[in-house]
Structure formats: C-alpha cells, structure tokens
PDB file of C-alpha atoms in Angstrom:
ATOM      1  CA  UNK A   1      87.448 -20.476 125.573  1.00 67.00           C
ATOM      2  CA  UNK A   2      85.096 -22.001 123.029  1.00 84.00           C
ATOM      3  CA  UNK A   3      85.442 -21.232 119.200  1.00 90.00           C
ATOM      4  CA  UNK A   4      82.720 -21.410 116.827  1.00 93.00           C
ATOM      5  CA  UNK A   5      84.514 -23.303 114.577  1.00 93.00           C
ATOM      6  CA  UNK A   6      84.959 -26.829 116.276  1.00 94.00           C
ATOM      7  CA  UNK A   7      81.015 -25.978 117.947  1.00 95.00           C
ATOM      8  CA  UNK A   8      80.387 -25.799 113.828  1.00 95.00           C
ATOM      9  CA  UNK A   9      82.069 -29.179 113.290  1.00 95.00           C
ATOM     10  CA  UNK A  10      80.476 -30.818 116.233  1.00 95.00           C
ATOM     11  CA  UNK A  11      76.944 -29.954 115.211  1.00 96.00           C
ATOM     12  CA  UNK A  12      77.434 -31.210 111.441  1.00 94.00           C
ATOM     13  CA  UNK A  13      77.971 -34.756 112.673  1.00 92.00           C
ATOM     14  CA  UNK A  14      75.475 -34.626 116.193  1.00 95.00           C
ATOM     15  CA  UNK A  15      72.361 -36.701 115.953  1.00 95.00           C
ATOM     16  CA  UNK A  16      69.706 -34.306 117.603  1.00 96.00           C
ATOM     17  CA  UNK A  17      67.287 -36.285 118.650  1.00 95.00           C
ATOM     18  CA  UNK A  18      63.626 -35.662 117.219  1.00 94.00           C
ATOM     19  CA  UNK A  19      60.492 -36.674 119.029  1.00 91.00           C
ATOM     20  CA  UNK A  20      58.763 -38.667 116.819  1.00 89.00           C
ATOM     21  CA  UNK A  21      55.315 -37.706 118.136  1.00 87.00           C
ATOM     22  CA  UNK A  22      56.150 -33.988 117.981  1.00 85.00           C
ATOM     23  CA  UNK A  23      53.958 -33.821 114.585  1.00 82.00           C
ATOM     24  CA  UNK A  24      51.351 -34.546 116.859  1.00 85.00           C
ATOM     25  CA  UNK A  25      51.816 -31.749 119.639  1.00 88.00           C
ATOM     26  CA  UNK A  26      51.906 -28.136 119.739  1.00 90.00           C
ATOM     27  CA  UNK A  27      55.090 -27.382 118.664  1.00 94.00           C
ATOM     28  CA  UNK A  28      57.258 -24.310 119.374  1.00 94.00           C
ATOM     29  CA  UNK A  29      61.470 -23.855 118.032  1.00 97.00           C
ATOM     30  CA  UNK A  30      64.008 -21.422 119.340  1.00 98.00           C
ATOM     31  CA  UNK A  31      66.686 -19.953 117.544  1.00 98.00           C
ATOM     32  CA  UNK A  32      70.430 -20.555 119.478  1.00 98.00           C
ATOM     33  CA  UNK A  33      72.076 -17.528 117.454  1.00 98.00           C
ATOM     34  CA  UNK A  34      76.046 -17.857 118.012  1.00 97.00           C
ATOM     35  CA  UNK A  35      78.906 -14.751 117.332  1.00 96.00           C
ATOM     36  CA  UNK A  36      82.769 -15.180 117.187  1.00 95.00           C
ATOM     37  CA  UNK A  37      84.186 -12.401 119.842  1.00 93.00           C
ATOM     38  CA  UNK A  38      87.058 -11.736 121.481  1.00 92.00           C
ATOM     39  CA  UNK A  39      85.999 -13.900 124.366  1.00 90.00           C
ATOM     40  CA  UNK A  40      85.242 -16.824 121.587  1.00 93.00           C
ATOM     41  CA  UNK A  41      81.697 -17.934 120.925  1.00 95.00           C
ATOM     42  CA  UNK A  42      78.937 -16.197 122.427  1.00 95.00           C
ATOM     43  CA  UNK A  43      75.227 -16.865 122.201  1.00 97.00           C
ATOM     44  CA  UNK A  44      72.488 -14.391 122.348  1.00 97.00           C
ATOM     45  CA  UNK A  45      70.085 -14.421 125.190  1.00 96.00           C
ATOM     46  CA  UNK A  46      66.427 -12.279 125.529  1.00 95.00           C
ATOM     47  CA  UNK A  47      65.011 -11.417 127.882  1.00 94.00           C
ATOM     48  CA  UNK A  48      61.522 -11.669 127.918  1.00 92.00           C
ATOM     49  CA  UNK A  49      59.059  -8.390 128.911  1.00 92.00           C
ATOM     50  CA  UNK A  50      56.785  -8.908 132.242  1.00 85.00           C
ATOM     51  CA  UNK A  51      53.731 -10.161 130.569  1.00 81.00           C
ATOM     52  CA  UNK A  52      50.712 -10.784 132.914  1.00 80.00           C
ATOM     53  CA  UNK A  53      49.775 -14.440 132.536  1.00 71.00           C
ATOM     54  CA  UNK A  54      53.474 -15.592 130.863  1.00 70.00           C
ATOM     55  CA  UNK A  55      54.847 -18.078 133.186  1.00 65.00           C
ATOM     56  CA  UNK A  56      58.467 -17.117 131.872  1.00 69.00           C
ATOM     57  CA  UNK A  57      57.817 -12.965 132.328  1.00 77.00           C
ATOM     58  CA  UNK A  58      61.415 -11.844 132.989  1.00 83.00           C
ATOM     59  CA  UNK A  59      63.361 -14.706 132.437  1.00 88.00           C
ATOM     60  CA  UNK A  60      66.049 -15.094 129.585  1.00 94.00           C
ATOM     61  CA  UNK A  61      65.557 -17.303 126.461  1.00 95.00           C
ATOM     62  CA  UNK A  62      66.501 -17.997 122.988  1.00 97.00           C
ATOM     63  CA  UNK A  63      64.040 -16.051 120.425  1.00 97.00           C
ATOM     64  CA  UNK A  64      61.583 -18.003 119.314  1.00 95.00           C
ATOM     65  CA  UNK A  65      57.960 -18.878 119.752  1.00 93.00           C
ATOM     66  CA  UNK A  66      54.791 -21.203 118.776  1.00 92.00           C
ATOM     67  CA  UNK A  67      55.286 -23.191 114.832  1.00 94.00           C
ATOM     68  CA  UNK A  68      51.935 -21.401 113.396  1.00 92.00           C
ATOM     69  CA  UNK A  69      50.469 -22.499 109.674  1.00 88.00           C
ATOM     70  CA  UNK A  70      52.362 -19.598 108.411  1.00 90.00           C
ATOM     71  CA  UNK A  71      55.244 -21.925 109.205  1.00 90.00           C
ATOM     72  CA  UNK A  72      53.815 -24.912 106.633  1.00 90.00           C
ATOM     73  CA  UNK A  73      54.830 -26.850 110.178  1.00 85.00           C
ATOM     74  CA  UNK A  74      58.354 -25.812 109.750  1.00 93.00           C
ATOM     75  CA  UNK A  75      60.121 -25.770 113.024  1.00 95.00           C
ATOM     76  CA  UNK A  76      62.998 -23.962 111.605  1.00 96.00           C
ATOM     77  CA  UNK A  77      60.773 -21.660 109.868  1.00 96.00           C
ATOM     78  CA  UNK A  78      59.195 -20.963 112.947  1.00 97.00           C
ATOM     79  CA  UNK A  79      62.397 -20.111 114.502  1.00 97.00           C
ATOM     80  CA  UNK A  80      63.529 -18.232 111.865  1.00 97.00           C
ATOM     81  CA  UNK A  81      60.048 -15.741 111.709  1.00 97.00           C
ATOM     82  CA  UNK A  82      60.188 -15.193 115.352  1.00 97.00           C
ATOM     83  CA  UNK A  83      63.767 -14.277 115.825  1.00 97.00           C
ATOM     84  CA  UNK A  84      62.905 -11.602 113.357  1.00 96.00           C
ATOM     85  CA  UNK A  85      59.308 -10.341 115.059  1.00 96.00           C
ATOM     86  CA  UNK A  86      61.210 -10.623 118.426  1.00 96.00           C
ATOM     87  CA  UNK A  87      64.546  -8.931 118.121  1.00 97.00           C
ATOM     88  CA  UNK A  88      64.279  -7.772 114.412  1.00 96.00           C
ATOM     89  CA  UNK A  89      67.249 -10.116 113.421  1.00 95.00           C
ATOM     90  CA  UNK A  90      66.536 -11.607 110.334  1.00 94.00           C
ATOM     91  CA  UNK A  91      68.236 -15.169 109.691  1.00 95.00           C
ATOM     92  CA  UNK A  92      67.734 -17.968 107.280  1.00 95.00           C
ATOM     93  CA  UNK A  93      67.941 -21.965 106.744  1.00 92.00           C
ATOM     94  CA  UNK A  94      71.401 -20.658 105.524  1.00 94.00           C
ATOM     95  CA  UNK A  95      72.477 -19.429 108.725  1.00 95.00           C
ATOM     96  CA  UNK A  96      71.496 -22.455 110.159  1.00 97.00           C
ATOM     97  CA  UNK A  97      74.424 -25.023 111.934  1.00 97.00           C
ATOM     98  CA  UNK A  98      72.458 -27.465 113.272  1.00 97.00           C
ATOM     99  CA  UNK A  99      70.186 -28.327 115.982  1.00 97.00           C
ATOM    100  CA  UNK A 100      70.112 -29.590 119.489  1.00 98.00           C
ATOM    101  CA  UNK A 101      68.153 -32.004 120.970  1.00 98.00           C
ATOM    102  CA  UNK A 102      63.727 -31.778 120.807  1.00 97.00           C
ATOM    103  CA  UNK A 103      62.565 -30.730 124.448  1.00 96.00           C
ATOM    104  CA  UNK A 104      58.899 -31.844 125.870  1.00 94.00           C
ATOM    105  CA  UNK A 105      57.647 -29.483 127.914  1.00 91.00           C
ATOM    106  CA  UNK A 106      54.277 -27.917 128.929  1.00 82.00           C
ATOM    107  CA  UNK A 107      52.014 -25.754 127.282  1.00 75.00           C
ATOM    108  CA  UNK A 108      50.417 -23.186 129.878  1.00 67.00           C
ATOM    109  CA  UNK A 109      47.695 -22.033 128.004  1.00 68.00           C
ATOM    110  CA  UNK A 110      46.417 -25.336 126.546  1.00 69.00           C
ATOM    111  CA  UNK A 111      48.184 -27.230 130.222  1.00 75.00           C
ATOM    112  CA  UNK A 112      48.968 -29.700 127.398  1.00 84.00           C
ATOM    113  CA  UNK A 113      52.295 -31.615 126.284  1.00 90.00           C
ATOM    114  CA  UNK A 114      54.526 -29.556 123.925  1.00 92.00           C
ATOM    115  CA  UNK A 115      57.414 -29.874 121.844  1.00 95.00           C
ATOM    116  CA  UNK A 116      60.257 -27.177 121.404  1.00 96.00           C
ATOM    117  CA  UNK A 117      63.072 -27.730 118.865  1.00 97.00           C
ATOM    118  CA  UNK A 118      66.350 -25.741 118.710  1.00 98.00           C
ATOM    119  CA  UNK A 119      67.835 -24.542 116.032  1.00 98.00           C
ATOM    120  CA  UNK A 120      71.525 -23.401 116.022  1.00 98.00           C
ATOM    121  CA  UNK A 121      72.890 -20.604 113.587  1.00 98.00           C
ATOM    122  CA  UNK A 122      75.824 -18.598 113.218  1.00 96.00           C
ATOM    123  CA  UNK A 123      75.894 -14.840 112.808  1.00 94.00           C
ATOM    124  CA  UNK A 124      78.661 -13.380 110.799  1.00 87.00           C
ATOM    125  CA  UNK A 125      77.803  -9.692 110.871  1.00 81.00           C
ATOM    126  CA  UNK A 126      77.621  -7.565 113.831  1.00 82.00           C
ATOM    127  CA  UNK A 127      74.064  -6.525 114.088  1.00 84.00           C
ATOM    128  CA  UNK A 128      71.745  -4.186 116.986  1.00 85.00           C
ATOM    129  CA  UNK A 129      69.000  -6.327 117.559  1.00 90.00           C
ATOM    130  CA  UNK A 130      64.996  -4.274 117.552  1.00 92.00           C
ATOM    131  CA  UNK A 131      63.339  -5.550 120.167  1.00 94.00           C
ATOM    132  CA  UNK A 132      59.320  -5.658 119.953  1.00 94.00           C
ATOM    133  CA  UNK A 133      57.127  -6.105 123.158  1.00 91.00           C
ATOM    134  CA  UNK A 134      57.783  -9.627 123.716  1.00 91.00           C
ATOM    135  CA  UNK A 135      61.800  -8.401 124.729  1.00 95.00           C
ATOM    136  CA  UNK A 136      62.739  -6.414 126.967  1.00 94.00           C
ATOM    137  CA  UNK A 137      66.560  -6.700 126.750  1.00 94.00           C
ATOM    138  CA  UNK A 138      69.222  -8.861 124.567  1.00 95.00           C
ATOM    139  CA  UNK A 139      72.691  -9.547 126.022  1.00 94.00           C
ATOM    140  CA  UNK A 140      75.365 -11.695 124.812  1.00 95.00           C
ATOM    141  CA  UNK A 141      77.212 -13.997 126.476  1.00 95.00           C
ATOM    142  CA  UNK A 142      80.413 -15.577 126.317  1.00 95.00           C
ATOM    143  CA  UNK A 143      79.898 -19.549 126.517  1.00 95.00           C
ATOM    144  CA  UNK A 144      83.579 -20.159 128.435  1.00 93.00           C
ATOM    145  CA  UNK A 145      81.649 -17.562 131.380  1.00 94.00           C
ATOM    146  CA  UNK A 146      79.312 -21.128 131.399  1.00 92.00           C
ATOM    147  CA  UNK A 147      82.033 -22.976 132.334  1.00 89.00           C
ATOM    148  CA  UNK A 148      83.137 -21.065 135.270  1.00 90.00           C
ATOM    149  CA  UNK A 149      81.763 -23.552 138.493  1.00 91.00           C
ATOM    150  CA  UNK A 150      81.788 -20.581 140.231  1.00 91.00           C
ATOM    151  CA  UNK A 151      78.900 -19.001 138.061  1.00 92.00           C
ATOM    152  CA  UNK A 152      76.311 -21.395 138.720  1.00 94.00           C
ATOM    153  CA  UNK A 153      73.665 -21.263 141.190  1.00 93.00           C
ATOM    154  CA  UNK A 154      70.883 -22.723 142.874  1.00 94.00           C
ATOM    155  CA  UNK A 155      67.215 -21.119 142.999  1.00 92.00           C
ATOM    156  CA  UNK A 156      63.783 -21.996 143.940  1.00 91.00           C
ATOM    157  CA  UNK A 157      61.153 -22.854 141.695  1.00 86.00           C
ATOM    158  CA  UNK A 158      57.670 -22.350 143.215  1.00 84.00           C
ATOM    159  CA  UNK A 159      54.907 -24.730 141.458  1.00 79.00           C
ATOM    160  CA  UNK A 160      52.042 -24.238 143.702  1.00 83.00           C
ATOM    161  CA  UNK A 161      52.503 -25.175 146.977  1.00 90.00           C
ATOM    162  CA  UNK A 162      56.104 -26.821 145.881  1.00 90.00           C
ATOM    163  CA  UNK A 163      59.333 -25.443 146.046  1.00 93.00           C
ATOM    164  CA  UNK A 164      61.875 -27.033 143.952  1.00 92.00           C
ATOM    165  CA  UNK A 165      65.903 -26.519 143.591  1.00 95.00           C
ATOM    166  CA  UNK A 166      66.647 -25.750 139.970  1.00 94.00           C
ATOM    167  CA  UNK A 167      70.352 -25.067 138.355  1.00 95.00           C
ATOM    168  CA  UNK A 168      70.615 -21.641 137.533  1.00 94.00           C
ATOM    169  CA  UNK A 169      73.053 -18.668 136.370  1.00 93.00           C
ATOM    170  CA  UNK A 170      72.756 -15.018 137.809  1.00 88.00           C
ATOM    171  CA  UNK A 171      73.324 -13.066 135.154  1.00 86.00           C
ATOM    172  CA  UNK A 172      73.429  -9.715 137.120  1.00 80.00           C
ATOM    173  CA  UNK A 173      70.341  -7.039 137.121  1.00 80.00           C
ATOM    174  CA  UNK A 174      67.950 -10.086 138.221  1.00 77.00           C
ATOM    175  CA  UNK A 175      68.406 -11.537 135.192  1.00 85.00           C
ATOM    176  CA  UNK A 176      68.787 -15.849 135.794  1.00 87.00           C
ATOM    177  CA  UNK A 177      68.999 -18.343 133.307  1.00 93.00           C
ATOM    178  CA  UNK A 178      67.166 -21.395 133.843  1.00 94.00           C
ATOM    179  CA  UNK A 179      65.118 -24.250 132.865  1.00 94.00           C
ATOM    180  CA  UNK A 180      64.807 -25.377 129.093  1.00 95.00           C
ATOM    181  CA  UNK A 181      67.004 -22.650 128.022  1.00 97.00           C
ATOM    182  CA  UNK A 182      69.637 -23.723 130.449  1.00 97.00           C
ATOM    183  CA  UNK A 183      69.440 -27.552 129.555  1.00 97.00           C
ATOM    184  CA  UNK A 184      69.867 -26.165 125.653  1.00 98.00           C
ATOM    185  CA  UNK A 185      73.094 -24.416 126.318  1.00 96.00           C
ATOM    186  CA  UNK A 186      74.343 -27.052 128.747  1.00 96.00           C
ATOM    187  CA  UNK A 187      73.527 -29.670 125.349  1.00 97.00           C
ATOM    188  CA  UNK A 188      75.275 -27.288 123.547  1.00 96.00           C
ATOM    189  CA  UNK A 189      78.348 -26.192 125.873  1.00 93.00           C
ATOM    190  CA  UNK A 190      78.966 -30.045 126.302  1.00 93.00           C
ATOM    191  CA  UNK A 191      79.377 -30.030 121.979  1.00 90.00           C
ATOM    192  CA  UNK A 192      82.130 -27.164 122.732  1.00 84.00           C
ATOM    193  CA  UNK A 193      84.282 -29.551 124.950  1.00 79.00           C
TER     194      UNK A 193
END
C-alpha cells in the first residue's frame, strides 16, 4: 500500500526534469491530484468525453489542458485553471507537492512538438468533482491496484497503417489507461517504492 506521506517526502527532494526548450513549444500541464483512503494514496483519473477530432476521446487522464496567456506562461497555473474548468475542483500553488518529470509529445492540431508538465498536489478534503463537457467520468484509484502484475495489459495502438503494442491498464467499463498518463503514474508509483 502506498501512503501519501513518504510519496510527499519523495517529491520534496526529486529533481523533475524540465525541458529547457519547453519555453519555446506549445506547452500544456496536468494536474496529478492525490487523496489518503483506506486503500492508501489514490490519484484521480478523467475520463475524457468522445470528442470528434480528439485523438484521446475516451481515454483517462489527469485534468489539465493547453498553458494559454491567461496563464502569464505558468505551467502550474495552467494546471491549476483547468482542473477547475474540467472537474470543478479548485486547487492552488498551495496544494501543490511537486512535479514529475516534463513529457514531449505531439500536438495534433498544430502536428507540432509539445511539452506537458505535471504537477502533483494533495487533496485534504473530500470533494464531488463537476464535470464540464471535456469529462465524462472521474474515478479514483488506489496506486497499490498499480502494482498488482496481474493488472497490466497489453493493447494495440493503431497509427495509420501501424499497429503498435502499448502497456496498458483495463480499468473496467472500457475504460484503459495508457500512454503519457501511464508513463506519469509509473514516474510517480516508482517515487512510492
């Protein structure tokens, strides 16, 4: 079982690395939002609303979205104003525990290089999420069910005419857990031990 506590400790003194050319990107940041339970930490997932044209229509992320010039080119701002559009869960700087590693990625609409950062906070109260269009579900989910073996998968990722093995977790309902998202709580699960 992981505790938020040592996770807590871990972060303060983890070197996230920062893409030093991510100033010069399109940037995005994700919020990793993180509960005490009964089943010790658990993180909260989304999962995003069939969109036509979204690449990632049904799959489950961390809130969080595009760094606009609302965000003074905050990442953690960014983070921040989106969890709170996207599940109606308003958290701070203050909440804030640290931050994982900068991923590159792609940018469908632009098919351009982006950055997205993750930022890690910690939620004290217990508090319904308000979903807007962008969500179609939130779930929470207990970080020791990531290290069961027996919970992870392999699926299919279809780029054109390619078909490509990806890690993956079935999370029931259709719902997987995959890709970036994945990679962050694998980052962050590996923090736990």
């Amino acid at each position: 079982m992981h505790e938020l506590a040592p996770i807590t400790r871990a972060l303060a003194g983890y070197p996230a690395r920062r893409l030093r050319f991510r100033r010069h990107l399109k940037r995005a940041a994700v919020a990793v939002i993180l509960r005490e339970s009964r089943q010790g930490a658990e993180v909260l997932l989304a999962l995003r609303a069939h969109r036509q044209g979204d690449p990632w229509s049904g799959d489950m992320a961390f809130p969080g979205g595009r760094v606009d010039a609302v965000d003074e080119a905050s990442a953690s701002r960014a983070a921040c104003r989106e969890t709170g559009e996207e599940v109606g869960l308003h958290i701070t700087r203050a909440h804030g525990i640290g931050r994982l590693n900068d991923r590159l990625t792609l940018d469908h609409r632009r098919r351009a290089p982006m950055v997205v950062s993750p930022f890690v906070y910690r939620l004290e109260q217990r508090i319904e999420p308000v979903l807007n269009h962008e969500i179609a579900a939130t779930r929470w989910l207990a970080l020791a069910w990531l290290d069961e073996p027996a919970n992870r998968r392999t699926m299919r990722w279809h780029v054109g005419r390619l078909s490509v093995p990806m890690p993956c977790y079935d999370c029931g309902d259709g719902q997987r857990l995959w890709g970036l998202t994945l990679a962050m709580l694998d980052e962050l699960c590996s923090l736990a031990r």
